[in-house]
Coordinates of C-alpha atoms in Angstrom, one line a residue:
M1 CA 159.6 -2.8 108.6
S2 CA 162.7 -3.6 106.6
G3 CA 162.9 0.1 105.6
L4 CA 162.8 1.2 109.3
I5 CA 165.7 -1.3 110.0
M6 CA 167.7 0.2 107.1
I7 CA 167.2 3.7 108.4
K8 CA 168.4 2.7 111.9
R9 CA 171.5 1.1 110.4
C10 CA 172.3 4.1 108.2
L11 CA 171.5 6.8 110.8
P12 CA 174.9 6.6 112.7
A13 CA 176.7 6.9 109.4
Y14 CA 174.7 9.9 108.3
L15 CA 175.3 11.5 111.8
M16 CA 179.1 10.8 111.5
L17 CA 179.2 12.3 108.0
L18 CA 177.3 15.4 109.2
W19 CA 179.7 15.8 112.1
M20 CA 182.7 15.5 109.9
L21 CA 181.4 18.1 107.4
T22 CA 180.6 20.5 110.3
N23 CA 184.0 19.9 111.8
I24 CA 185.8 20.5 108.5
S25 CA 183.8 23.7 107.8
E26 CA 184.6 25.1 111.3
S27 CA 188.3 24.2 111.2
R28 CA 188.9 25.8 107.9
L29 CA 188.2 29.5 107.4
Y30 CA 188.3 31.2 104.0
V31 CA 189.6 34.7 103.4
F32 CA 188.0 37.1 101.0
T33 CA 189.6 40.3 99.6
P34 CA 189.1 42.3 96.4
T35 CA 191.0 40.8 93.5
V36 CA 191.9 44.1 91.9
V37 CA 192.1 47.5 93.5
T38 CA 192.4 50.6 91.2
L39 CA 193.5 53.9 92.7
E40 CA 194.3 57.3 91.3
E41 CA 197.8 58.5 91.9
N42 CA 198.4 60.4 95.1
S43 CA 195.2 59.0 96.7
Q44 CA 194.3 56.6 99.5
A45 CA 191.9 53.7 99.9
N46 CA 190.6 51.5 102.7
I47 CA 190.7 47.7 102.0
T48 CA 188.7 45.2 103.9
I49 CA 189.8 41.6 104.6
T50 CA 186.9 39.3 105.6
S51 CA 186.9 35.7 106.8
S52 CA 184.1 33.2 106.3
L53 CA 183.7 33.0 110.2
P54 CA 185.1 34.8 113.2
V55 CA 188.6 33.6 114.1
N56 CA 189.1 31.9 117.4
Q57 CA 192.5 33.5 117.9
S58 CA 194.1 36.6 116.5
A59 CA 195.8 36.0 113.1
V60 CA 198.7 37.9 111.5
I61 CA 198.3 38.3 107.7
E62 CA 201.4 39.2 105.8
F63 CA 201.6 40.8 102.4
N64 CA 204.2 39.3 100.1
V65 CA 204.9 41.4 97.1
T66 CA 205.4 39.1 94.1
Y67 CA 205.3 41.6 91.3
S68 CA 206.0 45.3 90.7
S69 CA 206.1 47.2 87.5
K70 CA 208.9 49.3 88.9
R71 CA 212.0 48.3 90.8
N72 CA 210.9 49.7 94.1
Y73 CA 207.2 48.9 94.7
S74 CA 207.0 51.4 97.5
S75 CA 207.4 54.2 94.9
I76 CA 204.0 53.0 93.4
I77 CA 202.0 52.2 96.6
A78 CA 202.5 52.0 100.3
V79 CA 201.2 48.6 101.5
P80 CA 201.6 47.5 105.1
E81 CA 203.9 44.5 105.6
Q82 CA 201.3 42.8 107.8
V83 CA 197.9 43.4 109.5
L84 CA 196.4 41.8 112.5
L85 CA 193.0 40.2 112.4
P86 CA 191.7 40.3 116.0
A87 CA 190.2 37.2 117.7
D88 CA 186.4 36.8 117.5
T89 CA 186.2 39.1 114.5
A90 CA 185.5 38.3 110.9
S91 CA 186.8 41.4 109.1
F92 CA 189.6 44.0 109.3
T93 CA 190.2 47.2 107.3
F94 CA 193.6 48.6 106.4
N95 CA 194.8 51.7 104.5
V96 CA 196.9 51.9 101.4
T97 CA 198.4 55.1 99.8
A98 CA 199.0 55.4 96.0
H99 CA 202.1 57.4 95.0
D100 CA 202.9 56.9 91.3
V101 CA 201.4 55.1 88.3
G102 CA 202.2 51.4 88.2
Q103 CA 201.1 47.9 89.2
V104 CA 201.9 45.8 92.3
T105 CA 200.7 42.3 93.1
T106 CA 200.7 40.9 96.7
H107 CA 200.0 37.4 98.0
L108 CA 198.5 37.0 101.5
Q109 CA 200.0 34.6 104.0
S110 CA 198.9 34.0 107.6
N111 CA 200.4 32.4 110.7
N112 CA 197.0 31.0 111.5
T113 CA 196.7 27.5 109.9
D114 CA 192.9 27.7 110.1
L115 CA 192.9 30.5 107.6
N116 CA 193.0 29.4 104.0
S117 CA 194.8 32.3 102.4
S118 CA 197.4 30.6 100.3
S119 CA 195.7 31.4 97.0
I120 CA 194.6 35.0 97.9
R121 CA 196.2 37.8 96.0
I122 CA 195.5 41.5 95.5
R123 CA 196.5 43.4 92.4
F124 CA 196.9 47.1 93.0
M125 CA 196.7 49.3 89.9
V126 CA 197.6 52.9 90.2
V127 CA 196.4 55.0 87.3
H128 CA 196.7 58.7 86.2
S129 CA 192.9 59.3 86.3
N130 CA 189.8 57.4 87.4
I131 CA 187.9 59.5 84.8
L132 CA 190.0 58.0 82.0
S133 CA 189.3 54.5 83.5
V134 CA 185.6 55.1 83.3
I135 CA 185.9 56.5 79.7
S136 CA 187.9 53.5 78.7
Q137 CA 185.2 51.1 80.1
V138 CA 182.5 53.1 78.3
V139 CA 184.4 52.9 75.1
G140 CA 184.9 49.1 75.6
W141 CA 181.2 48.6 76.0
I142 CA 180.4 50.7 72.9
Y143 CA 182.8 48.7 70.7
F144 CA 181.5 45.5 72.2
V145 CA 177.9 46.5 71.2
A146 CA 179.0 47.7 67.8
W147 CA 180.8 44.4 67.0
S148 CA 177.9 42.3 68.3
V149 CA 175.3 44.3 66.3
S150 CA 177.5 44.2 63.2
F151 CA 176.2 40.7 62.4
Y152 CA 172.6 41.8 62.0
P153 CA 172.7 44.0 58.8
Q154 CA 174.1 41.2 56.6
A155 CA 171.4 38.7 57.9
W156 CA 168.7 41.3 57.2
E157 CA 170.1 42.1 53.7
N158 CA 170.1 38.4 52.8
W159 CA 166.5 38.0 54.1
R160 CA 165.3 41.1 52.4
R161 CA 166.7 40.1 49.0
K162 CA 166.1 36.4 49.5
S163 CA 169.5 36.1 47.9
V164 CA 173.2 35.7 49.0
V165 CA 174.6 36.7 45.6
G166 CA 177.4 39.1 46.4
L167 CA 178.3 37.5 49.8
N168 CA 181.5 35.5 49.2
F169 CA 181.3 31.9 50.4
D170 CA 185.0 31.7 51.2
F171 CA 184.5 34.5 53.6
L172 CA 181.5 32.6 55.2
A173 CA 183.5 29.4 55.6
L174 CA 186.6 31.1 57.0
N175 CA 184.6 33.3 59.3
L176 CA 182.6 30.3 60.8
T177 CA 185.9 28.4 61.4
G178 CA 187.5 31.5 63.0
F179 CA 184.7 32.1 65.4
I180 CA 184.4 28.4 66.4
A181 CA 188.1 28.5 67.2
Y182 CA 187.7 31.7 69.1
S183 CA 184.7 30.3 71.1
V184 CA 186.7 27.2 72.1
F185 CA 189.5 29.4 73.4
N186 CA 187.2 31.7 75.3
I187 CA 185.1 28.9 76.8
G188 CA 188.2 27.1 77.9
M189 CA 189.8 30.1 79.5
F190 CA 186.6 31.4 81.2
W191 CA 184.7 28.3 82.3
I192 CA 187.1 25.3 82.7
P193 CA 188.8 25.5 86.1
Y194 CA 191.7 23.3 85.1
T195 CA 192.9 25.5 82.3
K196 CA 192.3 28.6 84.5
E197 CA 194.6 27.1 87.1
E198 CA 197.2 26.4 84.4
F199 CA 197.1 30.0 83.3
L200 CA 197.6 31.3 86.9
K201 CA 200.5 28.9 87.4
E202 CA 202.2 30.1 84.2
N203 CA 201.2 33.7 84.8
P204 CA 201.1 34.2 88.6
N205 CA 200.9 37.9 88.3
G206 CA 198.6 38.0 85.2
I207 CA 194.9 38.5 84.8
N208 CA 192.8 36.1 82.8
P209 CA 192.4 37.8 79.4
V210 CA 188.9 36.4 78.8
D211 CA 185.8 38.0 80.3
A212 CA 182.1 37.0 80.1
N213 CA 181.4 39.4 77.3
D214 CA 184.2 37.8 75.2
V215 CA 182.4 34.4 75.6
F216 CA 179.0 35.9 74.7
F217 CA 180.5 37.7 71.7
S218 CA 182.2 34.6 70.2
L219 CA 179.1 32.4 70.7
H220 CA 176.8 35.1 69.3
A221 CA 179.1 35.3 66.3
V222 CA 179.0 31.6 65.7
L223 CA 175.2 31.7 65.8
F224 CA 175.0 34.3 63.1
C225 CA 177.6 32.6 61.0
L226 CA 175.4 29.5 61.1
I227 CA 172.4 31.7 60.1
Y228 CA 174.4 33.0 57.1
T229 CA 175.2 29.4 56.2
I230 CA 171.5 28.4 56.3
Q231 CA 170.6 31.4 54.3
A232 CA 173.3 30.5 51.7
A233 CA 171.7 27.0 51.5
V234 CA 168.1 28.3 51.1
Y235 CA 168.3 31.5 49.2
E236 CA 169.4 32.2 45.7
R237 CA 173.2 31.9 45.4
G238 CA 173.9 31.8 41.7
S239 CA 177.0 29.9 40.8
Q240 CA 178.8 30.7 44.1
K241 CA 180.7 28.0 46.0
V242 CA 183.6 27.6 48.4
S243 CA 186.9 27.7 46.5
W244 CA 189.5 25.0 46.6
T245 CA 191.9 27.5 48.1
A246 CA 189.6 28.1 51.0
L247 CA 188.9 24.4 51.5
F248 CA 192.7 23.8 51.5
L249 CA 193.2 26.5 54.2
L250 CA 190.3 25.1 56.3
L251 CA 191.8 21.6 56.0
I252 CA 195.1 22.9 57.3
G253 CA 193.4 24.6 60.2
W254 CA 191.3 21.7 61.4
T255 CA 194.1 19.2 60.8
F256 CA 196.3 21.4 63.1
A257 CA 193.5 21.4 65.7
L258 CA 193.1 17.6 65.5
V259 CA 196.8 16.9 65.8
S260 CA 197.1 19.3 68.7
L261 CA 194.2 17.5 70.4
F262 CA 196.1 14.2 70.2
L263 CA 199.3 15.8 71.5
A264 CA 197.3 17.3 74.5
V265 CA 195.7 13.9 75.2
A266 CA 199.2 12.3 75.1
S267 CA 200.4 15.0 77.5
Q268 CA 203.0 16.3 75.0
I269 CA 201.5 19.8 75.3
T270 CA 199.4 21.3 78.1
W271 CA 195.7 21.9 77.6
L272 CA 196.4 25.6 78.0
E273 CA 198.8 25.4 75.0
Y274 CA 196.0 23.6 73.1
L275 CA 193.7 26.5 73.8
Y276 CA 196.3 29.0 72.6
Y277 CA 196.6 27.0 69.3
F278 CA 192.9 27.8 68.7
S279 CA 193.7 31.5 69.1
Y280 CA 196.4 31.0 66.4
I281 CA 193.7 29.6 64.1
K282 CA 191.5 32.6 64.7
L283 CA 194.6 34.8 64.0
G284 CA 195.2 33.1 60.7
V285 CA 191.5 33.3 59.7
T286 CA 191.3 37.0 60.4
L287 CA 194.4 37.7 58.3
T288 CA 192.8 35.9 55.2
K289 CA 189.0 36.0 55.4
Y290 CA 188.5 39.6 54.0
V291 CA 190.7 39.0 50.9
P292 CA 188.1 36.9 49.0
Q293 CA 185.3 39.3 49.6
A294 CA 187.3 42.4 48.6
F295 CA 188.5 40.5 45.4
M296 CA 185.0 39.5 44.6
N297 CA 183.8 43.1 44.9
Y298 CA 186.6 44.1 42.5
R299 CA 185.8 41.4 40.0
R300 CA 182.1 42.2 40.0
Q301 CA 182.7 46.0 40.1
S302 CA 179.9 46.1 42.7
T303 CA 179.3 45.7 46.4
K304 CA 175.6 44.6 46.0
G305 CA 174.9 41.8 48.4
W306 CA 177.6 42.8 50.8
S307 CA 176.1 44.8 53.6
I308 CA 177.7 48.2 54.2
G309 CA 176.0 48.3 57.6
N310 CA 178.2 45.4 58.7
V311 CA 181.3 47.2 57.5
L312 CA 180.4 50.5 59.2
L313 CA 179.7 48.8 62.6
D314 CA 182.8 46.7 62.3
F315 CA 184.9 49.8 61.5
T316 CA 183.4 51.6 64.5
G317 CA 184.2 48.6 66.8
G318 CA 187.8 48.3 65.5
V319 CA 188.6 52.0 65.8
L320 CA 187.1 52.1 69.4
S321 CA 189.0 49.0 70.4
I322 CA 192.3 50.6 69.3
L323 CA 191.3 53.8 71.1
Q324 CA 190.6 51.8 74.3
M325 CA 194.1 50.2 74.1
I326 CA 195.7 53.6 73.7
L327 CA 193.7 55.1 76.7
Q328 CA 194.6 52.1 78.9
S329 CA 198.2 52.2 77.9
H330 CA 198.5 55.9 78.7
N331 CA 196.5 55.7 82.0
N332 CA 198.5 52.7 83.2
E333 CA 201.8 53.7 81.6
E334 CA 201.9 50.2 80.2
W335 CA 202.5 50.5 76.5
R336 CA 203.1 46.8 76.4
L337 CA 199.3 46.6 76.0
I338 CA 200.0 47.7 72.4
F339 CA 203.7 46.9 71.6
G340 CA 203.8 43.9 73.9
D341 CA 200.8 42.3 72.3
P342 CA 201.2 43.0 68.5
T343 CA 198.7 40.3 67.7
K344 CA 195.7 42.0 69.3
F345 CA 196.7 45.4 68.1
G346 CA 197.5 44.1 64.6
L347 CA 194.2 42.3 64.2
G348 CA 192.3 45.4 65.1
L349 CA 194.3 47.5 62.7
F350 CA 194.1 44.9 59.9
S351 CA 190.3 44.8 60.2
V352 CA 190.0 48.6 60.1
V353 CA 192.2 48.7 57.0
F354 CA 189.9 46.3 55.2
D355 CA 186.8 48.1 56.4
I356 CA 188.3 51.3 54.8
I357 CA 188.8 49.3 51.5
F358 CA 185.2 48.1 51.6
M359 CA 183.9 51.6 52.3
T360 CA 186.0 52.9 49.4
Q361 CA 184.6 50.2 47.1
H362 CA 181.0 50.9 48.2
Y363 CA 180.9 54.7 48.2
C364 CA 183.6 55.6 45.6
L365 CA 184.7 53.0 43.2
Y366 CA 181.5 50.9 42.6
R367 CA 178.8 53.4 43.5
Q368 CA 175.6 52.4 41.8
P369 CA 174.3 55.2 39.5
P370 CA 170.7 56.4 40.1
H371 CA 168.1 54.8 37.9
Y372 CA 166.0 57.2 35.9
E373 CA 162.8 56.5 34.1
A374 CA 161.9 58.3 30.9
I375 CA 159.0 60.6 31.1
R376 CA 156.7 60.6 28.1
E377 CA 155.5 63.9 26.9
Q378 CA 151.8 64.4 27.4
E379 CA 149.8 65.0 24.3
D380 CA 147.9 68.3 24.2

């Protein structure tokens, strides 16, 4: 009985809340457009604008150009100044014409206050060739697979030999720290709405540099670095241990991360800057992690224990990543992708150089001679 009384008392409140939610959803319409439109030069395309519900009255949607890679955006693409979304309709299609290679970003604004279009933007990218764009995407997926699979040969080598002798522990420790830092950066940029908004505020015409495959790759790398660490603890390792130099470098990196955390909590730096600091840690690790392994191979005059499969796949991924940057730069006439971001290009080139050193050590300098067994002469 008391439960029935409680339901009767709460029912008006529930009905009022339901009415408010319904009223809010009906009074506020959302606009949907493609975020990025890629066109080949001297081509046309139809773009569709859609609202979440049909509009009660006609709405004028204006295109405000906020960025152009060239001084006159109309030399890149012809975009209408405004389009009309008729009453009682939920979509409208307009035409754009691409003229020359370049990039143009437009923000949508409407005179209809019911349309929530304040955060809607369309980035038009005019390229030399759609075929080159497809080739670039294919190359990107190939190097992503190559880099992801490159972790497997070393784990297999350790398991097959039941030994990690020949795998440098400084490389293991630095590599684990580097990929943890890289994962923190990718997760923050891809999954945390607050930092994504900070990025858009600081780069209103930019595109988030982190995709889902970046997050997968970094977490996948951390997993295999942990597998290597477990193997190092379980299998034969000889007298190997992490050097004091590597421990000192790791202490500097994690102290830097901890101090940056306190500064972010105290609002002395933004959380976006804090994430970028983790990318700097990854940069520092990549510039140093290969040196101990290369020196160890030289000192032992052998690459036994250091998987050449890992090196070959890493070399393949590095070369293809540089190739993709060159293809994208040519297709978009944006050589800033290389020269404007020397960190990314330099890291790829640095990794390729060390892969060449490792291949030279394995196939030329410290090539293991074949083992022969003496054959006894058979007695007559």
